[in-house]
mmCIF file of C-alpha atoms in Angstrom:
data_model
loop_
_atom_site.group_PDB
_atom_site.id
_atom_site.type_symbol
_atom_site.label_atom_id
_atom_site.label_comp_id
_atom_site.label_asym_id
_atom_site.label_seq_id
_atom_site.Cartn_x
_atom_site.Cartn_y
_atom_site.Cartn_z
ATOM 1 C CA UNK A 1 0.000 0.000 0.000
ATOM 2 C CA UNK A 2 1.726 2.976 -1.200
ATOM 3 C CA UNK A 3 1.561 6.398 0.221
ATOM 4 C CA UNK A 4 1.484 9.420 -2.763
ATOM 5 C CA UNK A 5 2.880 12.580 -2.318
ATOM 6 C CA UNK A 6 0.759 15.648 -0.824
ATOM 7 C CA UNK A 7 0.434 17.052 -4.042
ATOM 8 C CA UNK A 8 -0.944 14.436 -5.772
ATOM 9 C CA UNK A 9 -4.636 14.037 -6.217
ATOM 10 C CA UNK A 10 -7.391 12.624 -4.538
ATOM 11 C CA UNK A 11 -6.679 8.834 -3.899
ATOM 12 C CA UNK A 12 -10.441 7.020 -2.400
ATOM 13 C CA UNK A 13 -9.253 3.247 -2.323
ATOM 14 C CA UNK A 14 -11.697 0.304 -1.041
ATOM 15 C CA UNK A 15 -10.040 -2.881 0.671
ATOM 16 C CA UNK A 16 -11.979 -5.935 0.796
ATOM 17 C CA UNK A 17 -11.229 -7.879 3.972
ATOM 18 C CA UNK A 18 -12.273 -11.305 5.064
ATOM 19 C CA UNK A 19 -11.302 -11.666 8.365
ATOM 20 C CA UNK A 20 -9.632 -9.614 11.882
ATOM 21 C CA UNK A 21 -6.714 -10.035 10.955
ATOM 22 C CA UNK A 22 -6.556 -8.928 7.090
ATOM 23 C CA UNK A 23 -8.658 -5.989 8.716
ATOM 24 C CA UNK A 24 -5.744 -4.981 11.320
ATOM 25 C CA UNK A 25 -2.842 -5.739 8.823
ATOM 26 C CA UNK A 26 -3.978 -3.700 6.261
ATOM 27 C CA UNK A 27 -5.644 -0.767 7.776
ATOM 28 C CA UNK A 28 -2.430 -0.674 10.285
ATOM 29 C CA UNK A 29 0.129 -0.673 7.639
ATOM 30 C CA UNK A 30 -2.359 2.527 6.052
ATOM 31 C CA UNK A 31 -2.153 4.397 9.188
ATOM 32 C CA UNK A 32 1.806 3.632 9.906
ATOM 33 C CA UNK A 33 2.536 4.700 6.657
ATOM 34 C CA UNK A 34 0.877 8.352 7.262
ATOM 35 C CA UNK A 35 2.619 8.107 10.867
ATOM 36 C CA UNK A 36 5.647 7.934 9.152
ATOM 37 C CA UNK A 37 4.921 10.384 6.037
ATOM 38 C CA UNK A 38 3.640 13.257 9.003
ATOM 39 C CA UNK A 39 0.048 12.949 7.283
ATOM 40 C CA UNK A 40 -2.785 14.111 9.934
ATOM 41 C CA UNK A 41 -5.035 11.300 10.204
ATOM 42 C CA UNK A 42 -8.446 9.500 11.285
ATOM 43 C CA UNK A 43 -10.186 6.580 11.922
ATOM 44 C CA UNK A 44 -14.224 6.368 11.681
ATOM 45 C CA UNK A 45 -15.354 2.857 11.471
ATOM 46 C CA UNK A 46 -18.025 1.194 13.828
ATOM 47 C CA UNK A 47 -16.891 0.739 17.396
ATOM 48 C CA UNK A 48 -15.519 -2.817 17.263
ATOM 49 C CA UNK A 49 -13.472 -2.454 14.502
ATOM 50 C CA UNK A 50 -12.133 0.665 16.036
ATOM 51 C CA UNK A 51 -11.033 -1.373 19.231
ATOM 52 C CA UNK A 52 -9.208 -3.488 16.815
ATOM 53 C CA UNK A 53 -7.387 -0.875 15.141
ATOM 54 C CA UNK A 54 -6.413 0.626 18.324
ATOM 55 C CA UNK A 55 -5.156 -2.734 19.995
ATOM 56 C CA UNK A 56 -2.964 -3.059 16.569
ATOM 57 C CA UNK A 57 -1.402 0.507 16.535
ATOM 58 C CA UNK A 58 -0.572 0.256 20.898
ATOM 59 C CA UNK A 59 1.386 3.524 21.324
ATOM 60 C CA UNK A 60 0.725 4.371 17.919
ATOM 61 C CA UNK A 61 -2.825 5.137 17.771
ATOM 62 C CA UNK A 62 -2.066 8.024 20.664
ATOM 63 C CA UNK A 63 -1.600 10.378 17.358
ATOM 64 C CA UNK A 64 -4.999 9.411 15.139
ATOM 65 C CA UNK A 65 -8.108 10.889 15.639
ATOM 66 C CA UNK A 66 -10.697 7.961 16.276
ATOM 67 C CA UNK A 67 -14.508 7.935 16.146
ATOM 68 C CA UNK A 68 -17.154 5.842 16.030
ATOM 69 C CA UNK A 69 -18.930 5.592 12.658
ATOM 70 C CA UNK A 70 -22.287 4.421 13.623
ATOM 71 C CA UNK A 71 -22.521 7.608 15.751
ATOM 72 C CA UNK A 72 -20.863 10.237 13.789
ATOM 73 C CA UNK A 73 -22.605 8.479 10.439
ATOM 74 C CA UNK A 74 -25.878 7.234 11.351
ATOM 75 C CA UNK A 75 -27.112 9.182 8.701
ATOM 76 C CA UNK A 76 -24.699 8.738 5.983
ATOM 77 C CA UNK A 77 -25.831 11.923 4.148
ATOM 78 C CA UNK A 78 -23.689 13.927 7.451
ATOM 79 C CA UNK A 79 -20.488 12.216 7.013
ATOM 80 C CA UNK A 80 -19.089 14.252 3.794
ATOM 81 C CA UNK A 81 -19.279 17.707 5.493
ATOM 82 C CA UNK A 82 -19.415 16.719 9.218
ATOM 83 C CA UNK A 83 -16.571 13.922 9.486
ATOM 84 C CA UNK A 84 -14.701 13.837 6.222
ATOM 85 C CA UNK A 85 -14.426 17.515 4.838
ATOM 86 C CA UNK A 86 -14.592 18.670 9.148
ATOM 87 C CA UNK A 87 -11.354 16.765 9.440
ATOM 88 C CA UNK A 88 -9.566 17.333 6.228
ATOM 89 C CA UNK A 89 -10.860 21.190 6.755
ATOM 90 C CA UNK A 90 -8.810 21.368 9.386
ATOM 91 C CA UNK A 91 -6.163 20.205 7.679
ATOM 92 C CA UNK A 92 -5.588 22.694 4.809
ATOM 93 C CA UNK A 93 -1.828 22.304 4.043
ATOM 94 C CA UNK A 94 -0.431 18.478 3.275
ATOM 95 C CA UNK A 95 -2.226 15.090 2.776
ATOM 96 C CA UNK A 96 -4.766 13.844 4.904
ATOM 97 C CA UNK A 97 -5.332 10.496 5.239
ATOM 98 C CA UNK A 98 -8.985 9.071 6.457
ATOM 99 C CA UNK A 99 -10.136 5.726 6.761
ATOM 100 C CA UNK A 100 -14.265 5.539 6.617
ATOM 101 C CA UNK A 101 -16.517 2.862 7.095
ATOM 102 C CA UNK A 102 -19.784 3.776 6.248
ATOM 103 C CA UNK A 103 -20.797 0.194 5.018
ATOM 104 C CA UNK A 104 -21.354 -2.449 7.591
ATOM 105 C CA UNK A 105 -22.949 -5.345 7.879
ATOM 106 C CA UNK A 106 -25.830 -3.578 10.407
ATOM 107 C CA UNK A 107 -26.851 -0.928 7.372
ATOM 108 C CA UNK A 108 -30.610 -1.746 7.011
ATOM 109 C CA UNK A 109 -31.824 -1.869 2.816
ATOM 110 C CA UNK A 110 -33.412 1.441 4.146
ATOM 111 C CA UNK A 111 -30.152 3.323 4.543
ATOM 112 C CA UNK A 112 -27.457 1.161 1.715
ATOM 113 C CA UNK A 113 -29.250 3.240 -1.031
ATOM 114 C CA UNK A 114 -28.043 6.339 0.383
ATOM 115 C CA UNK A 115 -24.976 4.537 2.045
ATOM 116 C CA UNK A 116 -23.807 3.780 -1.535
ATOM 117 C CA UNK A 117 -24.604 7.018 -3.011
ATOM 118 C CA UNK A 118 -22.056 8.826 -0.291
ATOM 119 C CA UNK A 119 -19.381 6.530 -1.109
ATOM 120 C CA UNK A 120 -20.099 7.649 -4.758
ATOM 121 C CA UNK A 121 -20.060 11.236 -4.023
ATOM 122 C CA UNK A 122 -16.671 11.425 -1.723
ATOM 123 C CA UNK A 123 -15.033 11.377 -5.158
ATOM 124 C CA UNK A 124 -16.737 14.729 -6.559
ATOM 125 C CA UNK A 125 -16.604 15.689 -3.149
ATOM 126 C CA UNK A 126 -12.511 15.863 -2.670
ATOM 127 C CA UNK A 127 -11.588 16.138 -6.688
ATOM 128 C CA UNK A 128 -8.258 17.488 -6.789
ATOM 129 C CA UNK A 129 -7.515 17.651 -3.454
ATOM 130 C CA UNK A 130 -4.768 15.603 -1.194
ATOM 131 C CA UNK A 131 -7.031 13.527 1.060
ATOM 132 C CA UNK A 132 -6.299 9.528 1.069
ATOM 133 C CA UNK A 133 -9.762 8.227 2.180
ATOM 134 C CA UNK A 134 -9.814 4.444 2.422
ATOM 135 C CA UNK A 135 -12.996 2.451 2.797
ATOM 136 C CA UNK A 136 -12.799 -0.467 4.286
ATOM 137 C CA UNK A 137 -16.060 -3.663 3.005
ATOM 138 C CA UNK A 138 -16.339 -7.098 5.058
ATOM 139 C CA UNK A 139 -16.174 -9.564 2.219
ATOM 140 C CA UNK A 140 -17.843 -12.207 4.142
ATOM 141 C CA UNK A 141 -20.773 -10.065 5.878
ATOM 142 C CA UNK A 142 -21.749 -7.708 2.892
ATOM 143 C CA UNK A 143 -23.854 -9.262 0.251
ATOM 144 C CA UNK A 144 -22.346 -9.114 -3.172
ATOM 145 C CA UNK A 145 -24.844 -6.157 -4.216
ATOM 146 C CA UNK A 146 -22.478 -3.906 -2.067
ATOM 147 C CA UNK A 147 -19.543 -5.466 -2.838
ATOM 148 C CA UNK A 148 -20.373 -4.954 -6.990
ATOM 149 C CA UNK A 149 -21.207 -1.244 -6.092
ATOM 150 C CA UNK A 150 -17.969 -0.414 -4.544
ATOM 151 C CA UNK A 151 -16.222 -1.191 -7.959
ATOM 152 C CA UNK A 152 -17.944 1.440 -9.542
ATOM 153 C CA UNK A 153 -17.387 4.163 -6.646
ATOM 154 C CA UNK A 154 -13.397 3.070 -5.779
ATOM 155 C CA UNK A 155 -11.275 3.706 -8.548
ATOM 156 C CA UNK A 156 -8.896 1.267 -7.113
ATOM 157 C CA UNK A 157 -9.985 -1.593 -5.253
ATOM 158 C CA UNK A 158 -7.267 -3.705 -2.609
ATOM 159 C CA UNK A 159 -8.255 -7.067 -1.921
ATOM 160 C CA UNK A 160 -5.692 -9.860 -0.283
ATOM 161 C CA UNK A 161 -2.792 -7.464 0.015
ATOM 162 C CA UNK A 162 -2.669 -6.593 -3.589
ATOM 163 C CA UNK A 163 -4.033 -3.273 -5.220
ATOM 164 C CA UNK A 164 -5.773 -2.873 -8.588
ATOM 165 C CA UNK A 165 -7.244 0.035 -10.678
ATOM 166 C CA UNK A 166 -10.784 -1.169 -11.055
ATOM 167 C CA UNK A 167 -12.599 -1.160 -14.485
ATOM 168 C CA UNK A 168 -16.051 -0.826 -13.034
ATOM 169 C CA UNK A 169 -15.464 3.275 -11.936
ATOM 170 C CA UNK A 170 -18.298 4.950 -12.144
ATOM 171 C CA UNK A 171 -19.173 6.629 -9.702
ATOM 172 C CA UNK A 172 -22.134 8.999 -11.304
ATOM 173 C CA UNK A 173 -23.777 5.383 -12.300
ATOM 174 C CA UNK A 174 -24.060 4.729 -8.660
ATOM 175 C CA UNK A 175 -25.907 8.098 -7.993
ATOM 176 C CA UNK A 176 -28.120 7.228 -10.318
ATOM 177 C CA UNK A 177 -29.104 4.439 -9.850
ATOM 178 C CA UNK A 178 -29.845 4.888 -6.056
ATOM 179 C CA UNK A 179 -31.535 7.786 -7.329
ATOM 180 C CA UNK A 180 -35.069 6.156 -6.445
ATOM 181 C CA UNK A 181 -38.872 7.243 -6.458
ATOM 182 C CA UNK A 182 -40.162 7.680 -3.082
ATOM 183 C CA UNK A 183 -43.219 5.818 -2.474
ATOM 184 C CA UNK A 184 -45.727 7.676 -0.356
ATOM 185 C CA UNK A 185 -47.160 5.722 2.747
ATOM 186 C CA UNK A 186 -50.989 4.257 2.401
ATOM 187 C CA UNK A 187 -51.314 6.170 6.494
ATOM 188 C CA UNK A 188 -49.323 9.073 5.865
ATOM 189 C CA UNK A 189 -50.930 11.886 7.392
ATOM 190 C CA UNK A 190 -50.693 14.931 4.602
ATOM 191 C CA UNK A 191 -50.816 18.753 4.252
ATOM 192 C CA UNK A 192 -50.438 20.647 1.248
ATOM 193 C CA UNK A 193 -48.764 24.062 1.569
ATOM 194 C CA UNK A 194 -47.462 27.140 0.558
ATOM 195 C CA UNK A 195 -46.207 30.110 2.114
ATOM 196 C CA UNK A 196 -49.093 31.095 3.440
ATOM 197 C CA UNK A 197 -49.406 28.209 5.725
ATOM 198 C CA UNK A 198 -45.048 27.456 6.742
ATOM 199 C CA UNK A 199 -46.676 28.028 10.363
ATOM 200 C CA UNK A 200 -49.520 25.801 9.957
ATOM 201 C CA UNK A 201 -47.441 23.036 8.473
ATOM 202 C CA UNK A 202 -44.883 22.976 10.742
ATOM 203 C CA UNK A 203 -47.595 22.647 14.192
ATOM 204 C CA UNK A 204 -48.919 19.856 12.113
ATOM 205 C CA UNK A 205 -45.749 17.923 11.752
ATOM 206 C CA UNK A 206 -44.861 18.721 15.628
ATOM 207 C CA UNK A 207 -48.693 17.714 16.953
ATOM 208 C CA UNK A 208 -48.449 14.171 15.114
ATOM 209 C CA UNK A 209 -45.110 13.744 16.291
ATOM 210 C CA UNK A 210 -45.677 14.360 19.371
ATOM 211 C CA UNK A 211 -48.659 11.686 20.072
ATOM 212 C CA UNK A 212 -46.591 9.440 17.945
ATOM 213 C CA UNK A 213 -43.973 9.954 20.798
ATOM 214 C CA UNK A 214 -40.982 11.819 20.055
ATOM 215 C CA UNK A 215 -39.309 12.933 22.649
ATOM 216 C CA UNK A 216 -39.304 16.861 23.499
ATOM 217 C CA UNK A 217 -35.747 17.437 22.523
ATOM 218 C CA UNK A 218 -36.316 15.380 18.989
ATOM 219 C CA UNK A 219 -39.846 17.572 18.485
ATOM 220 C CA UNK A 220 -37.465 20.390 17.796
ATOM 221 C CA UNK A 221 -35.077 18.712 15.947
ATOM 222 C CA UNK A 222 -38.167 17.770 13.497
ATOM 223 C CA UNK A 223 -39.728 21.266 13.525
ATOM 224 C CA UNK A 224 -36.785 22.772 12.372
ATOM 225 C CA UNK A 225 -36.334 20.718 9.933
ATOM 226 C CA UNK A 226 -40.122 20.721 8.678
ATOM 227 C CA UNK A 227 -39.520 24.284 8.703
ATOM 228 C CA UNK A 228 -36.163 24.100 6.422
ATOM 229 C CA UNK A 229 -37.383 21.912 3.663
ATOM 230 C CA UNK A 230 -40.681 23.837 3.844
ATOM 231 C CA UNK A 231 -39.620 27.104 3.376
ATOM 232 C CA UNK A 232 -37.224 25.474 0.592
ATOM 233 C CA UNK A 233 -39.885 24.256 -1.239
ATOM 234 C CA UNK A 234 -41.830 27.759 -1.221
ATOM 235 C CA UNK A 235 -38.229 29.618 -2.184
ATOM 236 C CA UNK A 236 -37.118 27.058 -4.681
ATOM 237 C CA UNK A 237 -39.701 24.494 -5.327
ATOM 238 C CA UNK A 238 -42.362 26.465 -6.945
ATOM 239 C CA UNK A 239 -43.917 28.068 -4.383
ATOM 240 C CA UNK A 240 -45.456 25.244 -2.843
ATOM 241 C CA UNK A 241 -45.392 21.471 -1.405
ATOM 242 C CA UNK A 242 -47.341 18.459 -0.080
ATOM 243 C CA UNK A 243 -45.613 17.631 3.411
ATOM 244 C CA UNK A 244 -46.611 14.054 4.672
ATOM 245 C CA UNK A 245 -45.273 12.024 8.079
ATOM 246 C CA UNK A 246 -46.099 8.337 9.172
ATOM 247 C CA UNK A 247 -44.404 6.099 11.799
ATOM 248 C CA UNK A 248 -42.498 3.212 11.331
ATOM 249 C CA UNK A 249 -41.223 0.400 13.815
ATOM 250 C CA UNK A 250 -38.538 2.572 15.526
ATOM 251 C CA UNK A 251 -38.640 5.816 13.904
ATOM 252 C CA UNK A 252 -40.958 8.665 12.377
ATOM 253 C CA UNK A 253 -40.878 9.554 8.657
ATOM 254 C CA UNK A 254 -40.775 13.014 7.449
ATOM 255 C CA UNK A 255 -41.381 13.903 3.833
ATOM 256 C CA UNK A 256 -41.846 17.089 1.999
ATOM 257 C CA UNK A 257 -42.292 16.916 -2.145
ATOM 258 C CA UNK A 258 -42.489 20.407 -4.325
ATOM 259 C CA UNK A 259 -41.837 20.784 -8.084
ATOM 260 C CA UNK A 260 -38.235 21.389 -7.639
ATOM 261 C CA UNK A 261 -35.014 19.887 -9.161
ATOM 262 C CA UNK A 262 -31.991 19.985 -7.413
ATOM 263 C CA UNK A 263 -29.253 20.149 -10.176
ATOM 264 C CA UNK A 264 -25.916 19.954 -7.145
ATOM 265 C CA UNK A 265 -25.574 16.051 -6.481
ATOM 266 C CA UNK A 266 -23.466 17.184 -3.331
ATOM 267 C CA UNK A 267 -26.530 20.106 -2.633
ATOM 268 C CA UNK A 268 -26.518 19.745 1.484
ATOM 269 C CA UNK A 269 -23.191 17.875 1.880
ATOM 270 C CA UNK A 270 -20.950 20.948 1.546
ATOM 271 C CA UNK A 271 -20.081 22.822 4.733
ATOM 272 C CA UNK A 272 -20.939 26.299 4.342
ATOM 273 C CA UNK A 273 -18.045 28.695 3.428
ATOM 274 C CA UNK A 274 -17.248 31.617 6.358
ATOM 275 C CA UNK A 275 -19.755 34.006 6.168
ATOM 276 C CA UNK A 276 -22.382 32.679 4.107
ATOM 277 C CA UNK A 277 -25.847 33.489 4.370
ATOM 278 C CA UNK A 278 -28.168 31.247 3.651
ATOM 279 C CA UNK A 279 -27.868 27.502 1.830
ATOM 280 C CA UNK A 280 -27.628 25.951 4.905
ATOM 281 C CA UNK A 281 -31.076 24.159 4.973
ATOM 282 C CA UNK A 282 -30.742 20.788 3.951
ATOM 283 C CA UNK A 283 -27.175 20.545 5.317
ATOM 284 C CA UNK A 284 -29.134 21.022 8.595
ATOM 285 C CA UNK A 285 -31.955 18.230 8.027
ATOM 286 C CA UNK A 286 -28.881 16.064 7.288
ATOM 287 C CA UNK A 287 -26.634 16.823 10.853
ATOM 288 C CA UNK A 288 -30.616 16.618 13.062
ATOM 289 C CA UNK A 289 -31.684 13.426 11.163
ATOM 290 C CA UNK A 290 -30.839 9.587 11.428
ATOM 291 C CA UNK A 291 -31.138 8.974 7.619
ATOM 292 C CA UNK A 292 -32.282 11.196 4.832
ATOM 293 C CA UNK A 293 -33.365 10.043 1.221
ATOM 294 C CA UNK A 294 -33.404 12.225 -1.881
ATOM 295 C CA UNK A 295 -35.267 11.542 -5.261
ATOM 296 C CA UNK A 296 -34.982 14.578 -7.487
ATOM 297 C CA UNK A 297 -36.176 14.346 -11.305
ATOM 298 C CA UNK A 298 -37.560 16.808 -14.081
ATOM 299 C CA UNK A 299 -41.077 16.038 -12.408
ATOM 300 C CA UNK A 300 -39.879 17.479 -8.626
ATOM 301 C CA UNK A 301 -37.995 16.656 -5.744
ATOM 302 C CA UNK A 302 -38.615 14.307 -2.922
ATOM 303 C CA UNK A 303 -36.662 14.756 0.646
ATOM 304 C CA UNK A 304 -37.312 12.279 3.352
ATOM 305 C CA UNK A 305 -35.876 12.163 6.753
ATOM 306 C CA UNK A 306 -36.107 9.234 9.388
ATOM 307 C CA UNK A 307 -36.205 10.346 13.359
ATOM 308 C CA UNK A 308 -35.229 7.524 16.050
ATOM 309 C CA UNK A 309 -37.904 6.473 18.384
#
């Protein structure tokens, strides 16, 4: 595993691992390698696999910046601007070097559409910058689906020690693709809007949630985001919107539909420059939710956002 110079491009390499201890060999010779190059680094993978990395690096892992992916990317629409860019952000000068695991074994077929379409956009995300981000996939947990998909979002692909340029690149396929139609709930409970009723629609989301029971903290959390993608939708979606919300085992669902296309695939996975006003609404739905999907089309937009019971 080779370590480029820091002023070389963007390098986003996936290694397939079948067991502990191709896991800890491989993703400890990619950290001693930045150790010894000076490269600021971090770890976010879920919490075992961090425990493993740490008992592999001893003294070494004193230096790395560690944290637990299944917190910090529950929703994986947060972990661009939030984990990623936060860390290589503070980082400006040199090569960063990152490993993320945002695919595990745990991801529900709820949340590997938009799992799959953040591995995909990491590359438009860091284009021509000096970031290393390696990705880590279980070859014996993930089903091959996953597996196939991170062909096309990897541009090189490490499997058994040895590293390949993969054939399959395509990252834009895999935003496509995952770029599915949103089917509305049979129960959802629904209120069409427009400006003149933001207020309205926003008491309506927090009243259901609350005898659903969310929690008083999390009824904030989803009136400000009702009130986001709401106000969105009357700025930028043609002036109006049909909001609906229905419960699931475990969580809430949140939805808001207008006539709007979003053109930016990274549109609320940017951090937002110093100083700038405004565009910070769906980049805020994505840091107060647990999982956000996006369907966007020449016929509208669709955002939906999951809340934890």
């Amino acid at each position: 595993m080779s370590t480029a110079p820091a002023n070389e491009a963007f390098e986003h390499p996936a290694l397939f691992y079948r067991n502990e201890q191709e896991y800890t060999q491989q993703t400890g010779a990619f950290l001693r390698e930045g150790l010894a190059a000076g490269e600021p680094m971090a770890v976010a993978v879920p919490g075992p696999n961090l425990e493993l990395i740490k008992d592999e690096l001893g003294v070494d892992a004193r230096s790395i910046s560690f944290l637990d992916m299944t917190e910090v990317g529950r929703n994986p629409g947060r972990i661009i601007p939030k984990v990623l860019k936060g860390f290589a952000d503070a980082h400006p000068t040199g090569r960063v070097r990152i490993i993320g695991e945002p695919i595990w074994a745990g991801r529900s077929t709820v949340e590997y559409p938009a799992c799959a379409q953040h591995e995909a956009l990491i590359n438009a995300a860091f284009e021509g910058r000096a970031v290393t981000i390696l990705c880590p996939y279980d070859q014996t947990r993930l089903d091959a689906a996953a597996l196939a998909d991170a062909w096309l979002t990897h541009p090189t692909i490490i499997s058994q020690g040895r590293e390949r340029a993969s054939d399959d690149y395509d990252w834009q396929a895999i935003v496509a693709r995952y770029n599915e139609p949103l089917v509305l709930a049979p129960d959802a409970a629904v209120f069409a809007f427009g400006e003149a009723e933001l207020r309205s629609v926003r008491n309506f989301a927090v009243d259901h949630a609350s005898k659903w029971g969310l929690d008083a903290v999390r009824l904030e959390d989803a009136k400000l985001a009702v009130a986001e993608l709401t106000t969105n939708s009357v700025v930028h979606g043609g002036g109006r919107g049909l909001f609906a919300m229905w419960s699931e085992p475990g969580h809430l669902v949140f939805e808001v539909r207008d006539g709007g296309r979003l053109s930016d695939p990274l549109a609320g996975r940017r951090p937002p420059a110093q100083g700038q006003f405004g565009g910070r609404g769906l980049l805020l739905v994505h840091y107060i939710a647990d999982l956000v999907r996006i369907h966007t089309g020449e016929n509208g937009t669709t955002i939906r956002f999951y809340l934890d019971l």
